[in-house]
Amino acid sequence: MAESRVALKRSEVEQLKAVCREFNNDPGELINVLHKAQGIFGYLPAEVQEVVAQELNIPVAKVYGVVTFYSFFTMIPRGQYPISLCTGTACYVRGADKVLDEFKRLLKLDVGETSADGKFSLNCLRCVGACGLAPVVLVGEKTYGRVSPDQVREILKEYGYEV
Amino acid sequence: MAKYSMHLLVCGGTGCRSAHSAKITENFKNELDASNLSETIQVIETGCFGFCEKGPIVKIMPDNTFYTQVKPEDIKEIVAEHLIKGRKVTRLLYIDPEKKEKIEDSKHMGFYRKQLRIALRNCGFIDPENIDEYIAREGYEALGRCLAEMTPQDVINIVKESGLRGRGGGGFPTGLKWEFASKYQADQKYVVCNADEGDPGAFMDRSILEGDPHSVIEAMAICGYAIGATKGLVYIRAEYPLAIKRLQIAIKQAREYGLLGKNILGSNFEFDIELRYGAGAFVCGEETALIHSMEGLRGEPTVKPPFPAESGYWGKPTNVNNVETFANIPVIILKGGKWFRSIGTEKSPGTKVFALAGKINNVGLIEVPMGITLREVIFEIGGGIKDGKKFKAVQTGGPSGGCLTEKHLDTPIEFDTLIAAGSMMGSGGMIVMDEDDCMVAVAKFYLEFTVEESCGKCAPCRIGNKRLHETLEKICKGNGTREDIELLQNMSRVIKDTALCGLGQTSPNPVLSTIDNFWDEYIEHVDQKKCRAGVCKDLMQYVIRAENCVGCTACARVCPVGAISGERKSVHKIDPAICIKCGACIEKCKFDAIFIQ
């Protein structure tokens, strides 16, 4: 995983501390704190984890352990248009892997990566539960159902993708 | 509901919402306003109807008209024609695939005819964001009866008598679980609802929470009363925003009505519910891992005993049940254990919700009595295989389950019969596969999932599954031998015997069941380096059919790696050493001259 060092602004640190206080700086609330923190920053860089560890009075290693354990938490900033493919079984048997390959090919990204210009990021989800629409692709909040590989280019064009 | 003469039920489940059902609701409201009908006709956004394949769904009551695949643009016509002039919009009715007749009422559809809805009783009927509608359908009556007329032991006895078994996959008798938790003394006990539905392809828990959240809240309170707990926690996936929102609304309403909090319904009983968010880890479906996750730790399982009933959340007695299990409880209390036992089979009473998906005509959520056969589910309710293809296998139980074939089609579906057939009930995912699916690749797909989701605590799961995956990959790439199949079998047995928790103990099931049922396909992969379904890329070759090729050069021009050579107007050739099997040439060829060997 690529190391991303960012400098947090003083106001951001204060905001983070306020989140921890909201949960009474209780280590048992670590996951809830991280959910909120990711909601604010979009991802969880090392600096955020350090502040959280300090506030909840637990080792940074423990925070890091939790962040890397759960797939919902990420240490890489997501793109402006996060693309998520459902790779649940229903989507898989209806060809999600071919759709994924097309996204990878066009964006030149691997799963979990963000494009250099910060525009697109590519991720896989485990079942969004819209199996009737399989294969399903999410771009931000928007859902695309019954996607075939040849529609991928059209979808990307909606978000300003150029060859 | 009295003042309205008509109700428009619009499906607000995640599947239909993804197909713009929220816009449909909005358009209905606007059109009704414009026609001055909003006083007499009510629009209700309900939970999932189940028939996701044909979503978005709109049902019109009281005449029971069932419109399918409705688009936001259709609303004007429905209002003008159906609601004002009383003429149904026939083009939106469901067409029976066999008789080619239009069916107006869902009761007569093959998809619904064999279903029996207990856990899903309110999904698609009521507005999940309005507690009054739940109460109008006997909601909270069971809780009232427990508090007024029954002792905690009476409640446990009814649940025991009903024979209800855990619907999350394990199938452990719920009444017994409650009894264990009730026996331990502590200053604080907990009721936990496991809503961390991680099985890819299963979405029943989410649909229940989205469509009928109060049934789960009521059941948790009943459980609290039975085991002596005053606190309830719902551990829910953060990826289910709609279910979270509706659950939060429902909890708030229940508090306002005095159905949660202190002195519930005038009794001395106190109970309240909080939410805890999961963060995406399949292993957290295992109850000890789930409890650790709620405590803010990595969701790693621990050895049982001690069972959570003795030492669970923060070391206190804790009872964990799954969403669907809870949804059955209020009905069981009201109608009695004997009634529940009269449904389903002797060893697996009641009904089960299944999520039908994959290569099947009617994708959706169904609830059927236990003991129904796979044939009835797949061919009668599910409407058979898509595009008239041949049925190959059905995968039940998700990554912990196995593949069942033609020969299992008449097996009654029960907890024990599925295990005997080499699969398991799991949470109720049912993925149907056809002749185009390669069973070795399917096993590899599940192992990929397990490898990613293994928490890494015990070696058999962490290392063993990785080795299984590598071996399957080797076979799919055409480098496998017969010894590899033997290795897969041996390793699978070792993992099953030695892994710490349910995840590792069941993860080799997809491998073992595909080897058992599709031995020929494995042999073809290793001996002849052939994949009959045409899925394993490395075993395929693109070949030009000389008699069809006219030498138009279209394929050579589109080939990204220059693997195709040939003069204009003469037969072309593909060099297999250069070909990357992208399939671009097949798509481009107008003469059907390229095929896969």
PDB file of N, CA and C in Angstrom, chain A residues 27-32 35 62 65-66 68-73 87-90 92-94 101 125-133 143 146, chain B residues 14-15 18 53 200-201 203 206 237-238 277-281 293-299 357-360 363 386 431 441 445-446 449 452 455:
ATOM      1  N   PRO A  27     -12.130   3.704  23.740  1.00  0.00           N
ATOM      2  CA  PRO A  27     -11.496   2.824  22.744  1.00  0.00           C
ATOM      3  C   PRO A  27     -12.487   1.830  22.135  1.00  0.00           C
ATOM      4  N   GLY A  28     -13.522   1.491  22.885  1.00  0.00           N
ATOM      5  CA  GLY A  28     -14.538   0.564  22.356  1.00  0.00           C
ATOM      6  C   GLY A  28     -15.304   1.144  21.189  1.00  0.00           C
ATOM      7  N   GLU A  29     -15.207   2.451  21.025  1.00  0.00           N
ATOM      8  CA  GLU A  29     -15.940   3.111  19.938  1.00  0.00           C
ATOM      9  C   GLU A  29     -15.034   3.364  18.731  1.00  0.00           C
ATOM     10  N   LEU A  30     -13.860   2.725  18.739  1.00  0.00           N
ATOM     11  CA  LEU A  30     -12.875   2.987  17.677  1.00  0.00           C
ATOM     12  C   LEU A  30     -13.477   2.908  16.271  1.00  0.00           C
ATOM     13  N   ILE A  31     -14.257   1.859  16.018  1.00  0.00           N
ATOM     14  CA  ILE A  31     -14.785   1.680  14.660  1.00  0.00           C
ATOM     15  C   ILE A  31     -15.748   2.815  14.305  1.00  0.00           C
ATOM     16  N   ASN A  32     -16.577   3.200  15.258  1.00  0.00           N
ATOM     17  CA  ASN A  32     -17.494   4.320  14.996  1.00  0.00           C
ATOM     18  C   ASN A  32     -16.725   5.613  14.733  1.00  0.00           C
ATOM     19  N   HIS A  35     -15.358   5.448  11.254  1.00  0.00           N
ATOM     20  CA  HIS A  35     -16.420   5.688  10.268  1.00  0.00           C
ATOM     21  C   HIS A  35     -16.620   7.191  10.068  1.00  0.00           C
ATOM     22  N   LYS A  62      -2.693  -0.417  16.948  1.00  0.00           N
ATOM     23  CA  LYS A  62      -4.024  -0.997  17.117  1.00  0.00           C
ATOM     24  C   LYS A  62      -5.011  -0.349  16.141  1.00  0.00           C
ATOM     25  N   GLY A  65      -4.221  -1.624  12.794  1.00  0.00           N
ATOM     26  CA  GLY A  65      -4.706  -3.015  12.701  1.00  0.00           C
ATOM     27  C   GLY A  65      -6.171  -3.054  12.330  1.00  0.00           C
ATOM     28  N   VAL A  66      -6.952  -2.169  12.923  1.00  0.00           N
ATOM     29  CA  VAL A  66      -8.378  -2.155  12.642  1.00  0.00           C
ATOM     30  C   VAL A  66      -8.635  -1.586  11.241  1.00  0.00           C
ATOM     31  N   THR A  68      -6.787  -1.637   8.597  1.00  0.00           N
ATOM     32  CA  THR A  68      -6.419  -2.547   7.516  1.00  0.00           C
ATOM     33  C   THR A  68      -7.240  -3.835   7.544  1.00  0.00           C
ATOM     34  N   PHE A  69      -7.882  -4.117   8.660  1.00  0.00           N
ATOM     35  CA  PHE A  69      -8.672  -5.347   8.755  1.00  0.00           C
ATOM     36  C   PHE A  69      -9.964  -5.247   7.953  1.00  0.00           C
ATOM     37  N   TYR A  70     -10.608  -4.095   8.040  1.00  0.00           N
ATOM     38  CA  TYR A  70     -11.935  -3.949   7.438  1.00  0.00           C
ATOM     39  C   TYR A  70     -11.847  -3.321   6.053  1.00  0.00           C
ATOM     40  N   SER A  71     -12.547  -3.954   5.112  1.00  0.00           N
ATOM     41  CA  SER A  71     -12.430  -3.488   3.724  1.00  0.00           C
ATOM     42  C   SER A  71     -13.081  -2.123   3.503  1.00  0.00           C
ATOM     43  N   PHE A  72     -13.957  -1.718   4.416  1.00  0.00           N
ATOM     44  CA  PHE A  72     -14.636  -0.430   4.238  1.00  0.00           C
ATOM     45  C   PHE A  72     -13.675   0.745   4.431  1.00  0.00           C
ATOM     46  N   PHE A  73     -12.653   0.534   5.245  1.00  0.00           N
ATOM     47  CA  PHE A  73     -11.700   1.619   5.508  1.00  0.00           C
ATOM     48  C   PHE A  73     -10.577   1.612   4.471  1.00  0.00           C
ATOM     49  N   THR A  87     -18.837  -7.479  -7.227  1.00  0.00           N
ATOM     50  CA  THR A  87     -18.282  -8.761  -7.643  1.00  0.00           C
ATOM     51  C   THR A  87     -18.867  -9.877  -6.797  1.00  0.00           C
ATOM     52  N   GLY A  88     -20.117  -9.668  -6.386  1.00  0.00           N
ATOM     53  CA  GLY A  88     -20.837 -10.747  -5.708  1.00  0.00           C
ATOM     54  C   GLY A  88     -21.055 -11.876  -6.709  1.00  0.00           C
ATOM     55  N   THR A  89     -21.480 -13.031  -6.199  1.00  0.00           N
ATOM     56  CA  THR A  89     -21.578 -14.205  -7.068  1.00  0.00           C
ATOM     57  C   THR A  89     -22.565 -13.997  -8.211  1.00  0.00           C
ATOM     58  N   ALA A  90     -23.694 -13.332  -7.914  1.00  0.00           N
ATOM     59  CA  ALA A  90     -24.711 -13.150  -8.943  1.00  0.00           C
ATOM     60  C   ALA A  90     -24.154 -12.318 -10.086  1.00  0.00           C
ATOM     61  N   TYR A  92     -20.954 -12.027 -10.745  1.00  0.00           N
ATOM     62  CA  TYR A  92     -19.863 -12.797 -11.337  1.00  0.00           C
ATOM     63  C   TYR A  92     -20.380 -13.725 -12.435  1.00  0.00           C
ATOM     64  N   VAL A  93     -21.447 -14.485 -12.128  1.00  0.00           N
ATOM     65  CA  VAL A  93     -21.922 -15.426 -13.146  1.00  0.00           C
ATOM     66  C   VAL A  93     -22.593 -14.689 -14.308  1.00  0.00           C
ATOM     67  N   ARG A  94     -22.915 -13.437 -14.111  1.00  0.00           N
ATOM     68  CA  ARG A  94     -23.472 -12.693 -15.239  1.00  0.00           C
ATOM     69  C   ARG A  94     -22.418 -11.781 -15.884  1.00  0.00           C
ATOM     70  N   ASP A 101     -12.561  -6.083 -16.241  1.00  0.00           N
ATOM     71  CA  ASP A 101     -11.391  -6.060 -17.116  1.00  0.00           C
ATOM     72  C   ASP A 101     -11.415  -4.841 -18.037  1.00  0.00           C
ATOM     73  N   LEU A 125     -16.896  -4.301  -4.851  1.00  0.00           N
ATOM     74  CA  LEU A 125     -17.775  -4.445  -3.706  1.00  0.00           C
ATOM     75  C   LEU A 125     -18.249  -5.891  -3.655  1.00  0.00           C
ATOM     76  N   ARG A 126     -18.609  -6.324  -2.481  1.00  0.00           N
ATOM     77  CA  ARG A 126     -19.188  -7.654  -2.346  1.00  0.00           C
ATOM     78  C   ARG A 126     -20.684  -7.535  -2.220  1.00  0.00           C
ATOM     79  N   CYS A 127     -21.391  -7.582  -3.309  1.00  0.00           N
ATOM     80  CA  CYS A 127     -22.852  -7.627  -3.331  1.00  0.00           C
ATOM     81  C   CYS A 127     -23.524  -6.390  -2.773  1.00  0.00           C
ATOM     82  N   VAL A 128     -24.118  -5.625  -3.661  1.00  0.00           N
ATOM     83  CA  VAL A 128     -24.926  -4.496  -3.222  1.00  0.00           C
ATOM     84  C   VAL A 128     -26.385  -4.921  -3.087  1.00  0.00           C
ATOM     85  N   GLY A 129     -26.663  -6.181  -3.429  1.00  0.00           N
ATOM     86  CA  GLY A 129     -28.018  -6.689  -3.237  1.00  0.00           C
ATOM     87  C   GLY A 129     -28.994  -6.314  -4.338  1.00  0.00           C
ATOM     88  N   ALA A 130     -28.474  -5.793  -5.437  1.00  0.00           N
ATOM     89  CA  ALA A 130     -29.355  -5.500  -6.563  1.00  0.00           C
ATOM     90  C   ALA A 130     -29.143  -6.577  -7.619  1.00  0.00           C
ATOM     91  N   CYS A 131     -29.243  -7.851  -7.202  1.00  0.00           N
ATOM     92  CA  CYS A 131     -28.869  -8.971  -8.061  1.00  0.00           C
ATOM     93  C   CYS A 131     -29.738  -9.055  -9.307  1.00  0.00           C
ATOM     94  N   GLY A 132     -30.934  -8.451  -9.262  1.00  0.00           N
ATOM     95  CA  GLY A 132     -31.795  -8.447 -10.436  1.00  0.00           C
ATOM     96  C   GLY A 132     -31.203  -7.613 -11.547  1.00  0.00           C
ATOM     97  N   LEU A 133     -30.285  -6.726 -11.190  1.00  0.00           N
ATOM     98  CA  LEU A 133     -29.688  -5.824 -12.172  1.00  0.00           C
ATOM     99  C   LEU A 133     -28.272  -6.250 -12.556  1.00  0.00           C
ATOM    100  N   THR A 143     -26.244   4.257  -9.844  1.00  0.00           N
ATOM    101  CA  THR A 143     -26.164   2.831 -10.125  1.00  0.00           C
ATOM    102  C   THR A 143     -26.395   2.552 -11.605  1.00  0.00           C
ATOM    103  N   ARG A 146     -27.192  -4.109 -15.329  1.00  0.00           N
ATOM    104  CA  ARG A 146     -27.033  -4.948 -16.527  1.00  0.00           C
ATOM    105  C   ARG A 146     -25.963  -4.381 -17.465  1.00  0.00           C
TER     106      ARG A 146
ATOM    107  N   THR B  14     -33.630  -1.775  -2.383  1.00  0.00           N
ATOM    108  CA  THR B  14     -32.417  -1.278  -3.042  1.00  0.00           C
ATOM    109  C   THR B  14     -32.395  -1.575  -4.538  1.00  0.00           C
ATOM    110  N   GLY B  15     -32.869  -2.761  -4.923  1.00  0.00           N
ATOM    111  CA  GLY B  15     -32.860  -3.126  -6.340  1.00  0.00           C
ATOM    112  C   GLY B  15     -33.701  -2.168  -7.165  1.00  0.00           C
ATOM    113  N   SER B  18     -32.365   1.372  -7.305  1.00  0.00           N
ATOM    114  CA  SER B  18     -31.270   1.524  -8.257  1.00  0.00           C
ATOM    115  C   SER B  18     -31.827   1.747  -9.650  1.00  0.00           C
ATOM    116  N   GLU B  53     -36.280  -9.069 -10.586  1.00  0.00           N
ATOM    117  CA  GLU B  53     -36.005  -9.196 -12.012  1.00  0.00           C
ATOM    118  C   GLU B  53     -36.864  -8.227 -12.815  1.00  0.00           C
ATOM    119  N   PRO B 200     -22.034 -12.991  -0.486  1.00  0.00           N
ATOM    120  CA  PRO B 200     -22.337 -12.304  -1.745  1.00  0.00           C
ATOM    121  C   PRO B 200     -23.486 -12.997  -2.467  1.00  0.00           C
ATOM    122  N   GLY B 201     -24.482 -12.231  -2.820  1.00  0.00           N
ATOM    123  CA  GLY B 201     -25.619 -12.829  -3.512  1.00  0.00           C
ATOM    124  C   GLY B 201     -26.806 -13.073  -2.609  1.00  0.00           C
ATOM    125  N   PHE B 203     -29.483 -11.193   0.048  1.00  0.00           N
ATOM    126  CA  PHE B 203     -29.873  -9.857   0.495  1.00  0.00           C
ATOM    127  C   PHE B 203     -31.191  -9.861   1.243  1.00  0.00           C
ATOM    128  N   ARG B 206     -31.147  -7.541   4.546  1.00  0.00           N
ATOM    129  CA  ARG B 206     -31.289  -6.143   4.193  1.00  0.00           C
ATOM    130  C   ARG B 206     -32.724  -5.828   3.791  1.00  0.00           C
ATOM    131  N   ARG B 237     -24.206  -3.719   8.496  1.00  0.00           N
ATOM    132  CA  ARG B 237     -23.192  -3.311   7.514  1.00  0.00           C
ATOM    133  C   ARG B 237     -23.331  -1.835   7.184  1.00  0.00           C
ATOM    134  N   ALA B 238     -22.221  -1.134   7.180  1.00  0.00           N
ATOM    135  CA  ALA B 238     -22.243   0.279   6.817  1.00  0.00           C
ATOM    136  C   ALA B 238     -22.609   0.454   5.343  1.00  0.00           C
ATOM    137  N   TYR B 277     -21.972  -0.304  13.699  1.00  0.00           N
ATOM    138  CA  TYR B 277     -21.725  -0.472  12.274  1.00  0.00           C
ATOM    139  C   TYR B 277     -20.582  -1.425  11.988  1.00  0.00           C
ATOM    140  N   GLY B 278     -20.844  -2.318  11.069  1.00  0.00           N
ATOM    141  CA  GLY B 278     -19.786  -3.187  10.575  1.00  0.00           C
ATOM    142  C   GLY B 278     -18.973  -2.403   9.558  1.00  0.00           C
ATOM    143  N   ALA B 279     -17.830  -2.937   9.189  1.00  0.00           N
ATOM    144  CA  ALA B 279     -17.008  -2.182   8.253  1.00  0.00           C
ATOM    145  C   ALA B 279     -16.495  -3.088   7.136  1.00  0.00           C
ATOM    146  N   GLY B 280     -17.268  -4.111   6.843  1.00  0.00           N
ATOM    147  CA  GLY B 280     -16.911  -4.945   5.712  1.00  0.00           C
ATOM    148  C   GLY B 280     -15.909  -6.015   6.056  1.00  0.00           C
ATOM    149  N   ALA B 281     -16.357  -7.055   6.712  1.00  0.00           N
ATOM    150  CA  ALA B 281     -15.512  -8.214   6.966  1.00  0.00           C
ATOM    151  C   ALA B 281     -16.448  -9.405   7.092  1.00  0.00           C
ATOM    152  N   SER B 293     -15.796  -7.159  17.015  1.00  0.00           N
ATOM    153  CA  SER B 293     -15.913  -5.990  16.155  1.00  0.00           C
ATOM    154  C   SER B 293     -16.748  -4.908  16.843  1.00  0.00           C
ATOM    155  N   MET B 294     -17.783  -5.312  17.550  1.00  0.00           N
ATOM    156  CA  MET B 294     -18.616  -4.324  18.262  1.00  0.00           C
ATOM    157  C   MET B 294     -17.844  -3.656  19.389  1.00  0.00           C
ATOM    158  N   GLU B 295     -16.827  -4.351  19.871  1.00  0.00           N
ATOM    159  CA  GLU B 295     -16.003  -3.770  20.936  1.00  0.00           C
ATOM    160  C   GLU B 295     -14.895  -2.881  20.379  1.00  0.00           C
ATOM    161  N   GLY B 296     -14.897  -2.681  19.069  1.00  0.00           N
ATOM    162  CA  GLY B 296     -13.916  -1.788  18.445  1.00  0.00           C
ATOM    163  C   GLY B 296     -12.616  -2.474  18.084  1.00  0.00           C
ATOM    164  N   LEU B 297     -12.647  -3.812  18.054  1.00  0.00           N
ATOM    165  CA  LEU B 297     -11.415  -4.548  17.746  1.00  0.00           C
ATOM    166  C   LEU B 297     -11.478  -5.117  16.337  1.00  0.00           C
ATOM    167  N   ARG B 298     -10.359  -5.729  15.920  1.00  0.00           N
ATOM    168  CA  ARG B 298     -10.385  -6.503  14.679  1.00  0.00           C
ATOM    169  C   ARG B 298     -11.369  -7.646  14.883  1.00  0.00           C
ATOM    170  N   GLY B 299     -12.150  -7.931  13.851  1.00  0.00           N
ATOM    171  CA  GLY B 299     -13.170  -8.971  13.987  1.00  0.00           C
ATOM    172  C   GLY B 299     -12.612 -10.366  13.856  1.00  0.00           C
ATOM    173  N   ALA B 357     -30.639 -15.867  -7.651  1.00  0.00           N
ATOM    174  CA  ALA B 357     -29.877 -14.991  -8.551  1.00  0.00           C
ATOM    175  C   ALA B 357     -29.070 -15.830  -9.528  1.00  0.00           C
ATOM    176  N   GLY B 358     -28.401 -15.164 -10.416  1.00  0.00           N
ATOM    177  CA  GLY B 358     -27.588 -15.856 -11.401  1.00  0.00           C
ATOM    178  C   GLY B 358     -28.351 -16.043 -12.700  1.00  0.00           C
ATOM    179  N   LYS B 359     -28.137 -17.204 -13.350  1.00  0.00           N
ATOM    180  CA  LYS B 359     -28.689 -17.429 -14.689  1.00  0.00           C
ATOM    181  C   LYS B 359     -30.130 -17.936 -14.607  1.00  0.00           C
ATOM    182  N   ILE B 360     -30.952 -17.202 -13.939  1.00  0.00           N
ATOM    183  CA  ILE B 360     -32.325 -17.646 -13.757  1.00  0.00           C
ATOM    184  C   ILE B 360     -33.251 -16.534 -14.216  1.00  0.00           C
ATOM    185  N   VAL B 363     -35.056 -13.429 -11.080  1.00  0.00           N
ATOM    186  CA  VAL B 363     -34.166 -13.095  -9.970  1.00  0.00           C
ATOM    187  C   VAL B 363     -35.003 -12.395  -8.911  1.00  0.00           C
ATOM    188  N   LYS B 386     -32.208 -18.822 -17.780  1.00  0.00           N
ATOM    189  CA  LYS B 386     -32.220 -17.709 -18.733  1.00  0.00           C
ATOM    190  C   LYS B 386     -31.858 -18.163 -20.157  1.00  0.00           C
ATOM    191  N   ILE B 431     -27.464 -19.342  -6.114  1.00  0.00           N
ATOM    192  CA  ILE B 431     -26.983 -18.842  -7.384  1.00  0.00           C
ATOM    193  C   ILE B 431     -27.086 -19.956  -8.420  1.00  0.00           C
ATOM    194  N   ALA B 441     -13.635 -22.793 -12.325  1.00  0.00           N
ATOM    195  CA  ALA B 441     -13.503 -21.343 -12.162  1.00  0.00           C
ATOM    196  C   ALA B 441     -14.418 -20.831 -11.048  1.00  0.00           C
ATOM    197  N   PHE B 445     -13.354 -18.797  -7.856  1.00  0.00           N
ATOM    198  CA  PHE B 445     -13.992 -17.530  -7.482  1.00  0.00           C
ATOM    199  C   PHE B 445     -14.291 -17.488  -5.979  1.00  0.00           C
ATOM    200  N   TYR B 446     -14.855 -18.579  -5.459  1.00  0.00           N
ATOM    201  CA  TYR B 446     -15.181 -18.595  -4.030  1.00  0.00           C
ATOM    202  C   TYR B 446     -13.929 -18.574  -3.167  1.00  0.00           C
ATOM    203  N   PHE B 449     -12.563 -15.218  -2.759  1.00  0.00           N
ATOM    204  CA  PHE B 449     -13.318 -14.509  -1.730  1.00  0.00           C
ATOM    205  C   PHE B 449     -12.813 -14.897  -0.341  1.00  0.00           C
ATOM    206  N   GLU B 452      -9.417 -13.535   0.576  1.00  0.00           N
ATOM    207  CA  GLU B 452      -9.480 -12.118   0.903  1.00  0.00           C
ATOM    208  C   GLU B 452     -10.122 -11.885   2.271  1.00  0.00           C
ATOM    209  N   CYS B 455      -9.476 -13.957   8.249  1.00  0.00           N
ATOM    210  CA  CYS B 455      -8.961 -12.945   9.164  1.00  0.00           C
ATOM    211  C   CYS B 455      -7.482 -13.154   9.446  1.00  0.00           C
TER     212      CYS B 455
END
